[in-house]
CSV table of C-alpha atoms and ligand atoms in Angstrom, one decimal:
chain,number,residue,atom,x,y,z
A,17,MET,CA,0.0,0.0,0.0
A,18,ASN,CA,1.2,3.5,-0.9
A,19,ASP,CA,1.1,5.3,2.5
A,20,LYS,CA,0.8,8.6,0.8
A,21,THR,CA,-2.8,7.9,-0.3
A,22,LEU,CA,-5.8,7.3,1.9
A,23,PRO,CA,-7.3,4.0,0.6
A,24,ALA,CA,-10.4,4.9,-1.4
A,25,ALA,CA,-12.5,2.4,0.6
A,26,LEU,CA,-11.7,4.2,3.9
A,27,GLY,CA,-14.7,6.3,4.9
A,28,PRO,CA,-14.5,9.7,6.5
A,29,VAL,CA,-13.7,10.4,10.2
A,30,LEU,CA,-17.0,11.5,11.9
A,31,CYS,CA,-15.9,14.3,14.1
A,32,ILE,CA,-18.4,15.0,17.0
A,33,VAL,CA,-19.0,18.3,18.8
A,34,GLY,CA,-21.8,19.0,21.2
A,35,ALA,CA,-21.1,21.6,23.8
A,36,ARG,CA,-19.0,24.8,24.1
A,37,PRO,CA,-15.7,23.2,25.3
A,38,ASN,CA,-15.7,20.8,22.3
A,39,PHE,CA,-15.5,23.5,19.7
A,40,MET,CA,-12.0,24.8,20.5
A,41,LYS,CA,-10.7,21.2,20.7
A,42,MET,CA,-12.1,20.2,17.3
A,43,ALA,CA,-11.1,23.2,15.3
A,44,PRO,CA,-7.3,22.4,15.2
A,45,ILE,CA,-8.0,18.8,14.5
A,46,LEU,CA,-10.0,19.6,11.4
A,47,ARG,CA,-7.3,22.0,10.3
A,48,ALA,CA,-4.7,19.3,10.8
A,49,PHE,CA,-6.8,16.7,8.9
A,50,ALA,CA,-7.0,19.1,6.0
A,51,ASP,CA,-3.3,19.9,6.1
A,52,HIS,CA,-2.2,16.3,6.3
A,53,GLU,CA,-0.9,14.7,3.1
A,54,PRO,CA,-3.0,13.1,2.0
A,55,ALA,CA,-5.9,15.0,3.5
A,56,ILE,CA,-8.0,13.0,6.0
A,57,PRO,CA,-11.6,13.3,5.0
A,58,ALA,CA,-13.8,14.5,7.9
A,59,VAL,CA,-17.5,15.0,8.5
A,60,LEU,CA,-18.4,17.5,11.3
A,61,VAL,CA,-21.4,16.5,13.4
A,62,HIS,CA,-22.9,18.9,15.9
A,63,THR,CA,-25.3,17.2,18.3
A,64,GLY,CA,-26.8,20.6,19.2
A,65,GLN,CA,-26.3,20.0,23.0
A,66,HIS,CA,-25.4,23.7,23.1
A,67,TYR,CA,-27.6,25.7,20.8
A,68,ASP,CA,-27.6,29.4,21.9
A,69,LYS,CA,-25.9,31.8,19.5
A,70,ASP,CA,-23.6,32.8,22.4
A,71,MET,CA,-22.8,29.2,23.3
A,72,SER,CA,-22.4,27.8,19.8
A,73,ASP,CA,-22.6,29.9,16.6
A,74,LYS,CA,-20.4,32.7,17.8
A,75,LEU,CA,-17.7,30.2,18.8
A,76,PHE,CA,-17.9,28.5,15.4
A,77,GLU,CA,-17.2,31.9,13.8
A,78,ASP,CA,-14.4,32.9,16.1
A,79,LEU,CA,-12.7,29.5,15.7
A,80,CYS,CA,-13.1,29.5,11.9
A,81,LEU,CA,-14.9,26.1,12.3
A,82,PRO,CA,-16.7,25.1,9.2
A,83,ARG,CA,-20.5,24.9,9.5
A,84,PRO,CA,-21.4,21.4,10.7
A,85,ASP,CA,-22.3,18.9,8.0
A,86,ILE,CA,-25.0,17.5,10.3
A,87,ASN,CA,-26.8,19.1,13.2
A,88,LEU,CA,-28.8,16.7,15.4
A,89,GLU,CA,-30.4,19.6,17.3
A,90,VAL,CA,-30.9,17.7,20.5
A,91,GLY,CA,-31.0,20.8,22.8
A,92,SER,CA,-31.3,20.7,26.6
A,93,ALA,CA,-32.9,18.0,28.7
A,94,SER,CA,-32.1,15.7,31.6
A,95,HIS,CA,-28.9,13.8,31.2
A,96,ALA,CA,-30.7,10.6,30.4
A,97,VAL,CA,-33.0,12.2,27.8
A,98,GLN,CA,-30.2,14.3,26.3
A,99,THR,CA,-27.8,11.3,26.0
A,100,ALA,CA,-30.6,9.1,24.6
A,101,GLU,CA,-31.6,11.7,22.0
A,102,VAL,CA,-28.1,12.0,20.8
A,103,MET,CA,-27.8,8.3,20.5
A,104,LYS,CA,-31.1,7.9,18.6
A,105,ARG,CA,-30.3,10.7,16.2
A,106,PHE,CA,-26.6,9.8,15.7
A,107,GLU,CA,-27.2,6.1,14.6
A,108,PRO,CA,-28.5,6.9,11.1
A,109,VAL,CA,-25.6,9.3,10.6
A,110,ILE,CA,-23.2,6.3,10.9
A,111,ASP,CA,-25.3,4.3,8.4
A,112,GLN,CA,-25.3,7.3,6.0
A,113,PHE,CA,-21.5,8.0,6.1
A,114,LYS,CA,-20.0,4.6,6.8
A,115,PRO,CA,-17.1,6.2,8.6
A,116,SER,CA,-13.6,4.8,9.1
A,117,CYS,CA,-13.9,5.9,12.8
A,118,VAL,CA,-15.8,8.3,15.1
A,119,LEU,CA,-13.7,10.9,16.8
A,120,VAL,CA,-14.9,12.4,20.1
A,121,VAL,CA,-13.3,15.0,22.3
A,122,GLY,CA,-13.6,15.9,26.0
A,123,ASP,CA,-16.2,14.7,28.5
A,124,VAL,CA,-19.6,16.1,27.7
A,125,ASN,CA,-22.8,14.0,27.3
A,126,SER,CA,-22.4,14.1,23.5
A,127,THR,CA,-18.9,12.5,23.8
A,128,LEU,CA,-20.3,9.5,25.7
A,129,ALA,CA,-23.5,9.2,23.6
A,130,CYS,CA,-21.7,9.1,20.2
A,131,SER,CA,-19.0,6.7,21.5
A,132,LEU,CA,-21.6,4.3,22.7
A,133,VAL,CA,-23.4,4.3,19.3
A,134,ALA,CA,-20.2,3.9,17.4
A,135,VAL,CA,-18.8,1.0,19.4
A,136,LYS,CA,-22.1,-1.0,19.2
A,137,LYS,CA,-22.1,-0.5,15.4
A,138,GLY,CA,-18.6,-1.9,15.2
A,139,VAL,CA,-17.0,1.5,14.2
A,140,PRO,CA,-13.6,2.3,15.7
A,141,THR,CA,-13.8,5.1,18.3
A,142,VAL,CA,-11.1,7.7,19.0
A,143,HIS,CA,-11.1,9.8,22.1
A,144,VAL,CA,-9.1,13.0,22.3
A,145,GLU,CA,-8.3,14.2,25.9
A,146,ALA,CA,-8.4,10.7,27.3
A,147,GLY,CA,-7.4,9.6,30.8
A,148,LEU,CA,-8.2,12.7,32.8
A,149,ARG,CA,-9.7,11.8,36.1
A,150,SER,CA,-11.0,13.8,39.0
A,151,PHE,CA,-11.8,10.6,40.9
A,152,ASP,CA,-15.1,12.2,41.8
A,153,ARG,CA,-18.0,10.1,40.5
A,154,THR,CA,-20.6,12.7,41.5
A,155,MET,CA,-19.4,14.8,38.6
A,156,PRO,CA,-21.3,13.9,35.4
A,157,GLU,CA,-18.2,14.5,33.3
A,158,GLU,CA,-16.2,11.9,35.3
A,159,ILE,CA,-18.8,9.2,34.3
A,160,ASN,CA,-18.5,10.4,30.7
A,161,ARG,CA,-14.7,10.1,30.8
A,162,LEU,CA,-14.6,6.7,32.4
A,163,VAL,CA,-17.1,5.1,30.0
A,164,THR,CA,-15.8,6.8,26.9
A,165,ASP,CA,-12.2,5.6,27.6
A,166,GLN,CA,-13.4,2.1,28.1
A,167,LEU,CA,-15.1,2.2,24.7
A,168,ALA,CA,-12.4,3.9,22.8
A,169,ASP,CA,-10.0,2.0,20.4
A,170,ARG,CA,-7.5,4.8,20.2
A,171,LEU,CA,-6.9,7.2,23.1
A,172,TYR,CA,-5.0,10.5,22.8
A,173,THR,CA,-3.8,12.1,26.1
A,174,THR,CA,-2.9,15.7,27.0
A,175,GLU,CA,-0.5,14.9,29.9
A,176,ARG,CA,1.7,11.9,30.6
A,177,ASP,CA,-0.1,10.9,33.9
A,178,ALA,CA,-3.3,10.2,32.0
A,179,GLU,CA,-1.8,7.0,30.6
A,180,GLY,CA,-1.3,5.6,34.2
A,181,ASN,CA,-5.0,6.3,34.9
A,182,LEU,CA,-6.0,4.4,31.8
A,183,VAL,CA,-3.7,1.4,32.5
A,184,LYS,CA,-5.1,1.1,36.0
A,185,GLU,CA,-8.5,0.8,34.5
A,186,GLY,CA,-7.4,-2.1,32.3
A,187,ILE,CA,-6.9,-0.2,29.1
A,188,ALA,CA,-3.9,-1.4,27.1
A,189,ALA,CA,-1.1,1.1,26.9
A,190,GLU,CA,-0.7,0.2,23.2
A,191,ARG,CA,-4.0,2.0,22.5
A,192,VAL,CA,-2.8,5.2,24.2
A,193,ARG,CA,-0.7,8.0,22.6
A,194,PHE,CA,0.5,11.1,24.4
A,195,VAL,CA,0.1,14.0,21.9
A,196,GLY,CA,-0.4,17.1,24.0
A,197,ASN,CA,-3.3,19.5,24.3
A,198,VAL,CA,-5.4,20.5,21.3
A,199,MET,CA,-7.2,23.2,23.4
A,200,ILE,CA,-3.8,24.9,23.6
A,201,ASP,CA,-3.4,24.5,19.8
A,202,SER,CA,-6.4,26.7,19.5
A,203,LEU,CA,-5.2,29.2,22.1
A,204,LEU,CA,-1.8,29.7,20.4
A,205,PHE,CA,-3.4,29.8,16.9
A,206,HIS,CA,-5.9,32.6,17.8
A,207,ARG,CA,-4.0,34.5,20.5
A,208,ASP,CA,-3.0,37.4,18.3
A,209,ARG,CA,-6.7,38.0,17.4
A,210,ALA,CA,-7.8,38.2,21.1
A,211,ARG,CA,-10.1,41.1,21.8
A,212,ALA,CA,-9.0,43.8,24.3
A,213,PRO,CA,-10.9,43.9,27.6
A,214,ALA,CA,-11.6,47.7,27.3
A,215,GLU,CA,-13.2,47.0,23.9
A,216,ILE,CA,-15.3,44.2,25.3
A,217,LEU,CA,-16.5,46.3,28.2
A,218,ALA,CA,-17.3,49.3,25.8
A,219,ALA,CA,-19.3,46.9,23.6
A,220,ALA,CA,-21.3,45.8,26.6
A,221,GLY,CA,-21.9,49.5,27.6
A,222,VAL,CA,-19.7,49.3,30.7
A,223,ASP,CA,-17.4,52.2,31.7
A,224,ALA,CA,-13.9,50.8,31.5
A,225,GLY,CA,-12.9,53.5,34.1
A,226,LEU,CA,-14.2,50.9,36.6
A,227,LEU,CA,-11.0,49.0,36.2
A,228,GLY,CA,-8.8,51.9,37.5
A,229,SER,CA,-5.6,53.3,36.2
A,230,ASP,CA,-3.8,49.9,36.3
A,231,ALA,CA,-6.8,48.2,34.4
A,232,ALA,CA,-6.7,45.4,37.0
A,233,TYR,CA,-9.6,43.0,37.2
A,234,GLY,CA,-10.4,39.4,38.0
A,235,LEU,CA,-12.3,37.1,35.6
A,236,VAL,CA,-15.0,34.8,36.9
A,237,THR,CA,-16.9,31.8,35.3
A,238,LEU,CA,-19.1,29.4,37.2
A,239,HIS,CA,-21.4,26.7,35.8
A,240,ARG,CA,-20.8,23.3,37.5
A,241,PRO,CA,-24.1,21.9,38.9
A,242,SER,CA,-22.3,21.4,42.2
A,243,ASN,CA,-21.6,25.1,42.5
A,244,VAL,CA,-24.7,26.7,40.9
A,245,ASP,CA,-27.6,24.4,41.3
A,246,GLU,CA,-28.1,24.8,45.1
A,247,PRO,CA,-29.3,28.2,46.4
A,248,GLU,CA,-27.1,27.9,49.5
A,249,THR,CA,-23.9,27.1,47.7
A,250,LEU,CA,-24.4,29.6,44.9
A,251,GLY,CA,-25.4,32.3,47.4
A,252,LYS,CA,-22.3,31.7,49.5
A,253,LEU,CA,-20.0,31.9,46.4
A,254,LEU,CA,-21.6,35.0,45.1
A,255,ALA,CA,-21.2,36.6,48.5
A,256,VAL,CA,-17.5,35.9,48.6
A,257,LEU,CA,-17.0,37.1,45.0
A,258,ARG,CA,-18.7,40.4,46.0
A,259,GLU,CA,-16.3,40.8,48.9
A,260,ILE,CA,-13.3,40.1,46.6
A,261,SER,CA,-14.7,42.7,44.1
A,262,GLU,CA,-14.2,45.4,46.7
A,263,SER,CA,-10.5,45.0,46.3
A,264,LEU,CA,-10.5,44.0,42.6
A,265,PRO,CA,-13.3,44.6,40.1
A,266,LEU,CA,-14.6,41.3,38.7
A,267,ILE,CA,-15.8,40.5,35.2
A,268,PHE,CA,-18.3,37.6,35.4
A,269,ALA,CA,-19.1,35.8,32.1
A,270,LEU,CA,-22.4,34.1,33.0
A,271,HIS,CA,-23.3,30.7,31.7
A,272,PRO,CA,-27.1,30.4,31.0
A,273,ARG,CA,-27.5,27.9,33.8
A,274,THR,CA,-25.9,30.2,36.3
A,275,ARG,CA,-27.8,33.3,35.1
A,276,ALA,CA,-31.1,31.4,35.3
A,277,ASN,CA,-30.3,30.1,38.8
A,278,ILE,CA,-29.3,33.5,40.2
A,279,GLN,CA,-32.7,34.8,39.2
A,280,ARG,CA,-34.6,31.7,40.3
A,281,PHE,CA,-33.0,31.7,43.7
A,282,GLY,CA,-33.5,35.4,44.2
A,283,LEU,CA,-29.8,36.1,44.4
A,284,SER,CA,-29.6,39.1,42.0
A,285,ASP,CA,-28.9,41.5,44.9
A,286,ARG,CA,-25.6,39.6,45.6
A,287,VAL,CA,-24.2,40.6,42.3
A,288,ALA,CA,-25.8,44.1,42.1
A,289,THR,CA,-22.7,46.2,42.5
A,290,PRO,CA,-20.8,48.3,40.0
A,291,ARG,CA,-17.7,46.4,41.0
A,292,MET,CA,-19.0,43.2,39.3
A,293,VAL,CA,-19.7,43.4,35.6
A,294,LEU,CA,-22.1,40.7,34.4
A,295,LEU,CA,-21.6,39.7,30.8
A,296,PRO,CA,-23.3,37.0,28.7
A,297,PRO,CA,-21.3,33.9,27.6
A,298,GLN,CA,-18.4,35.4,25.7
A,299,GLY,CA,-17.0,34.5,22.3
A,300,TYR,CA,-13.7,32.7,22.1
A,301,LEU,CA,-11.6,35.8,21.1
A,302,GLU,CA,-13.2,37.8,23.9
A,303,MET,CA,-12.5,35.0,26.4
A,304,ILE,CA,-8.8,34.8,25.4
A,305,GLY,CA,-8.6,38.6,25.7
A,306,LEU,CA,-10.3,38.6,29.1
A,307,MET,CA,-8.1,35.8,30.5
A,308,SER,CA,-4.8,37.1,29.1
A,309,SER,CA,-5.1,40.5,30.9
A,310,ALA,CA,-6.8,39.3,34.1
A,311,ARG,CA,-4.9,39.6,37.4
A,312,VAL,CA,-6.6,36.3,38.5
A,313,VAL,CA,-9.2,33.9,37.1
A,314,LEU,CA,-11.8,32.4,39.4
A,315,THR,CA,-13.5,29.5,37.8
A,316,ASP,CA,-14.9,25.9,37.9
A,317,SER,CA,-14.3,25.3,34.2
A,318,GLY,CA,-11.9,22.5,33.1
A,319,GLY,CA,-10.8,24.4,30.0
A,320,LEU,CA,-9.9,27.6,31.8
A,321,GLN,CA,-7.6,25.8,34.2
A,322,GLU,CA,-5.6,24.7,31.2
A,323,GLU,CA,-5.8,28.0,29.3
A,324,THR,CA,-4.6,30.1,32.3
A,325,THR,CA,-1.7,27.7,32.7
A,326,ALA,CA,-0.7,28.2,29.1
A,327,LEU,CA,-1.1,32.0,29.5
A,328,GLY,CA,0.8,32.2,32.8
A,329,VAL,CA,-2.2,33.8,34.6
A,330,PRO,CA,-3.0,32.7,38.2
A,331,CYS,CA,-6.2,30.6,38.4
A,332,LEU,CA,-8.2,29.8,41.5
A,333,THR,CA,-10.4,26.8,40.9
A,334,LEU,CA,-13.6,26.7,42.9
A,335,ARG,CA,-13.8,22.9,43.1
A,336,GLU,CA,-12.6,20.3,45.6
A,337,ASN,CA,-10.7,18.3,42.9
A,338,THR,CA,-9.5,18.6,39.3
A,339,GLU,CA,-9.1,16.1,36.5
A,340,ARG,CA,-6.2,18.3,35.3
A,341,PRO,CA,-3.5,17.9,38.0
A,342,ILE,CA,-0.8,19.1,35.7
A,343,THR,CA,-2.2,22.6,35.9
A,344,ILE,CA,-1.5,22.5,39.7
A,345,GLU,CA,1.8,20.7,39.6
A,346,GLN,CA,3.3,22.7,36.7
A,347,GLY,CA,0.9,25.5,35.9
A,348,THR,CA,-0.8,28.4,37.6
A,349,ASN,CA,-3.8,26.7,39.1
A,350,THR,CA,-4.7,26.4,42.8
A,351,LEU,CA,-7.7,24.4,44.1
A,352,VAL,CA,-9.7,26.5,46.5
A,353,GLY,CA,-13.0,24.5,46.8
A,354,CYS,CA,-16.1,26.4,47.7
A,355,ASP,CA,-15.3,27.5,51.3
A,356,PRO,CA,-15.5,31.3,51.3
A,357,ALA,CA,-12.7,31.8,53.8
A,358,VAL,CA,-10.3,29.7,51.6
A,359,ILE,CA,-11.4,31.5,48.4
A,360,ARG,CA,-11.0,34.9,50.1
A,361,SER,CA,-7.5,34.3,51.5
A,362,ALA,CA,-6.3,32.7,48.2
A,363,ALA,CA,-7.5,35.8,46.3
A,364,GLN,CA,-5.9,38.1,48.8
A,365,ALA,CA,-2.6,36.1,48.4
A,366,VAL,CA,-2.7,36.5,44.6
A,367,LEU,CA,-3.3,40.2,45.0
A,368,ALA,CA,-0.5,40.6,47.4
A,369,GLY,CA,2.1,38.4,45.9
A,370,GLY,CA,1.1,38.0,42.2
A,371,GLY,CA,0.2,34.3,42.3
A,372,LYS,CA,1.7,31.3,40.6
A,373,HIS,CA,3.7,31.8,37.4
A,374,GLY,CA,4.1,28.1,36.5
A,375,ARG,CA,5.6,26.7,33.4
A,376,ILE,CA,4.2,25.3,30.1
A,377,PRO,CA,3.6,21.5,30.3
A,378,GLU,CA,5.2,19.2,27.7
A,379,PHE,CA,3.6,19.2,24.3
A,380,TRP,CA,1.3,22.2,25.0
A,381,ASP,CA,3.0,23.6,22.0
A,382,GLY,CA,0.4,24.1,19.3
A,383,GLN,CA,1.3,20.8,17.6
A,384,ALA,CA,-1.1,18.3,19.3
A,385,ALA,CA,-3.6,18.1,16.4
A,386,ARG,CA,-0.8,17.5,13.9
A,387,ARG,CA,0.4,14.6,16.1
A,388,ILE,CA,-3.1,13.2,16.1
A,389,ALA,CA,-3.5,13.5,12.4
A,390,GLU,CA,-0.2,11.7,11.8
A,391,ASP,CA,-0.9,8.9,14.2
A,392,LEU,CA,-4.5,8.5,13.2
A,393,TYR,CA,-3.6,8.2,9.6
A,394,GLY,CA,-1.1,5.5,10.3
A,395,TRP,CA,-3.5,3.7,12.6
A,396,LEU,CA,-6.4,3.8,10.2
A,397,THR,CA,-4.4,2.6,7.2
A,398,ALA,CA,-2.7,-0.1,9.2
A,399,ASN,CA,-6.1,-1.3,10.5
A,400,ARG,CA,-7.4,-1.3,7.0
A,401,ALA,CA,-4.5,-3.3,5.8
A,402,GLY,CA,-4.8,-5.7,8.7
A,403,GLY,CA,-8.6,-5.9,8.2
A,404,ALA,CA,-9.0,-4.8,11.8
A,405,ALA,CA,-11.3,-1.9,11.0
B,662,UD1,C1,-22.0,21.1,29.6
B,662,UD1,C2,-21.1,20.0,29.9
B,662,UD1,C3,-19.9,20.5,30.7
B,662,UD1,C4,-19.2,21.7,30.1
B,662,UD1,C5,-20.3,22.7,29.8
B,662,UD1,C6,-19.7,24.0,29.2
B,662,UD1,C7,-22.1,17.8,30.2
B,662,UD1,C8,-22.5,16.8,31.2
B,662,UD1,N1,-21.8,19.0,30.7
B,662,UD1,O1,-22.6,21.6,30.8
B,662,UD1,O2,-19.0,19.4,30.8
B,662,UD1,O3,-18.2,22.1,30.9
B,662,UD1,O4,-21.3,22.2,29.0
B,662,UD1,O5,-20.6,25.0,29.0
B,662,UD1,O6,-22.2,17.5,29.0
B,662,UD1,N2,-28.3,26.2,28.1
B,662,UD1,C9,-28.7,27.2,27.4
B,662,UD1,N3,-28.2,27.4,26.1
B,662,UD1,C10,-27.3,26.5,25.6
B,662,UD1,C11,-26.9,25.4,26.3
B,662,UD1,C12,-27.4,25.2,27.6
B,662,UD1,O7,-29.5,28.0,27.8
B,662,UD1,O8,-26.9,26.8,24.4
B,662,UD1,C13,-28.8,26.0,29.5
B,662,UD1,C14,-30.0,25.1,29.5
B,662,UD1,O9,-30.9,25.7,30.5
B,662,UD1,C15,-29.5,23.8,30.0
B,662,UD1,C16,-28.4,24.2,30.9
B,662,UD1,O10,-27.8,25.4,30.3
B,662,UD1,O11,-30.5,23.1,30.7
B,662,UD1,C17,-27.3,23.2,30.9
B,662,UD1,O12,-26.8,22.8,29.6
B,662,UD1,P1,-26.2,21.3,29.4
B,662,UD1,O13,-25.7,21.2,28.0
B,662,UD1,O14,-27.1,20.3,29.9
B,662,UD1,O15,-24.9,21.3,30.4
B,662,UD1,P2,-23.9,22.4,30.8
B,662,UD1,O16,-24.2,22.8,32.2
B,662,UD1,O17,-23.8,23.5,29.8
């Protein structure tokens, strides 16, 4: 077989995105597939788990992602219903395209649902960002990670420790490749296009004078059910954020779930201060701009823990655990949980001392998607030759 040509009989790679954090992971993969010689054919499937313009369309534009070939339009529902709907609607897509493999990223419900459909139909499954573990099974994403990794035939990891997690769960090391972090590929690719915070505030009708002469601010995002679905927890977190805002103005990019719960629980007064700017979900270029210039980021997001490490910006993670330990060991991340006293003193320490500087983890170098394309091409063609696929 000539290894410079993709065998004609090899179907496309079905590339799955569903929710916001998937888009920045898939964009560099699609670019690397197109740049590979020969090009690796791909079909982009959006499950429609996230559907708002702010949560989806704007990010597609910012990331230069092509329009999805297929949109399953599942929308919001309980986890069971959302997962089941993706599965039902995705099965005919496999029949239609006869893919060489299904490629999923991250840990959202769409990741799990499409992997399960693929494996039952005998289609090889590839998981990008495999092996991350918080060891907290109350977190829906942890269940999605565990099951997806068990199902996957090829597993690409972002940090070396992830392989150890997989091997402990009985997954053969031969299936695992350490390639680096595709989310950081996107960050480095788009960094020069990031929007300036003053411009973002002006567009939102906020007086940038709020930030003071040194333009210092903290950036906040919160959306995990464990932080925002209980009135008591959310109320407590908003109260400590308000206290912090007295020393450092805060820009809060609100996830729809969090905005709805603030209203539902009658907590709007906790954020009603000119020192806290509430913005809708931000575009990708806005988010990179806001992160890059922040004095500190306070978040419960997985992606922001990694992006702040890559940018060298201190990050306080409002969770008891993280599936991304490298951001703590090597990067700028500190776990602060949801105890207001701990959060307050960690924020004060960053303001007083500047916070962690960290270093860039291995292979967070903008080349992860290229490594995936090269490895996947070799794997698919070898499988074909061996009849395994
Ligand atoms: C999902 C992912 C999470 C990821 C997050 C990023 C799972 C289990 N969770 O959580 O890992 O970090 O996305 O945002 O897959 N909603 C809208 N508009 C939208 C999307 C959602 O208003 O475009 C609202 C709906 O009220 C919905 C709620 O947000 O019920 C939650 O959406 P869902 O996709 O279920 O989970 P996320 O909390 O966004």
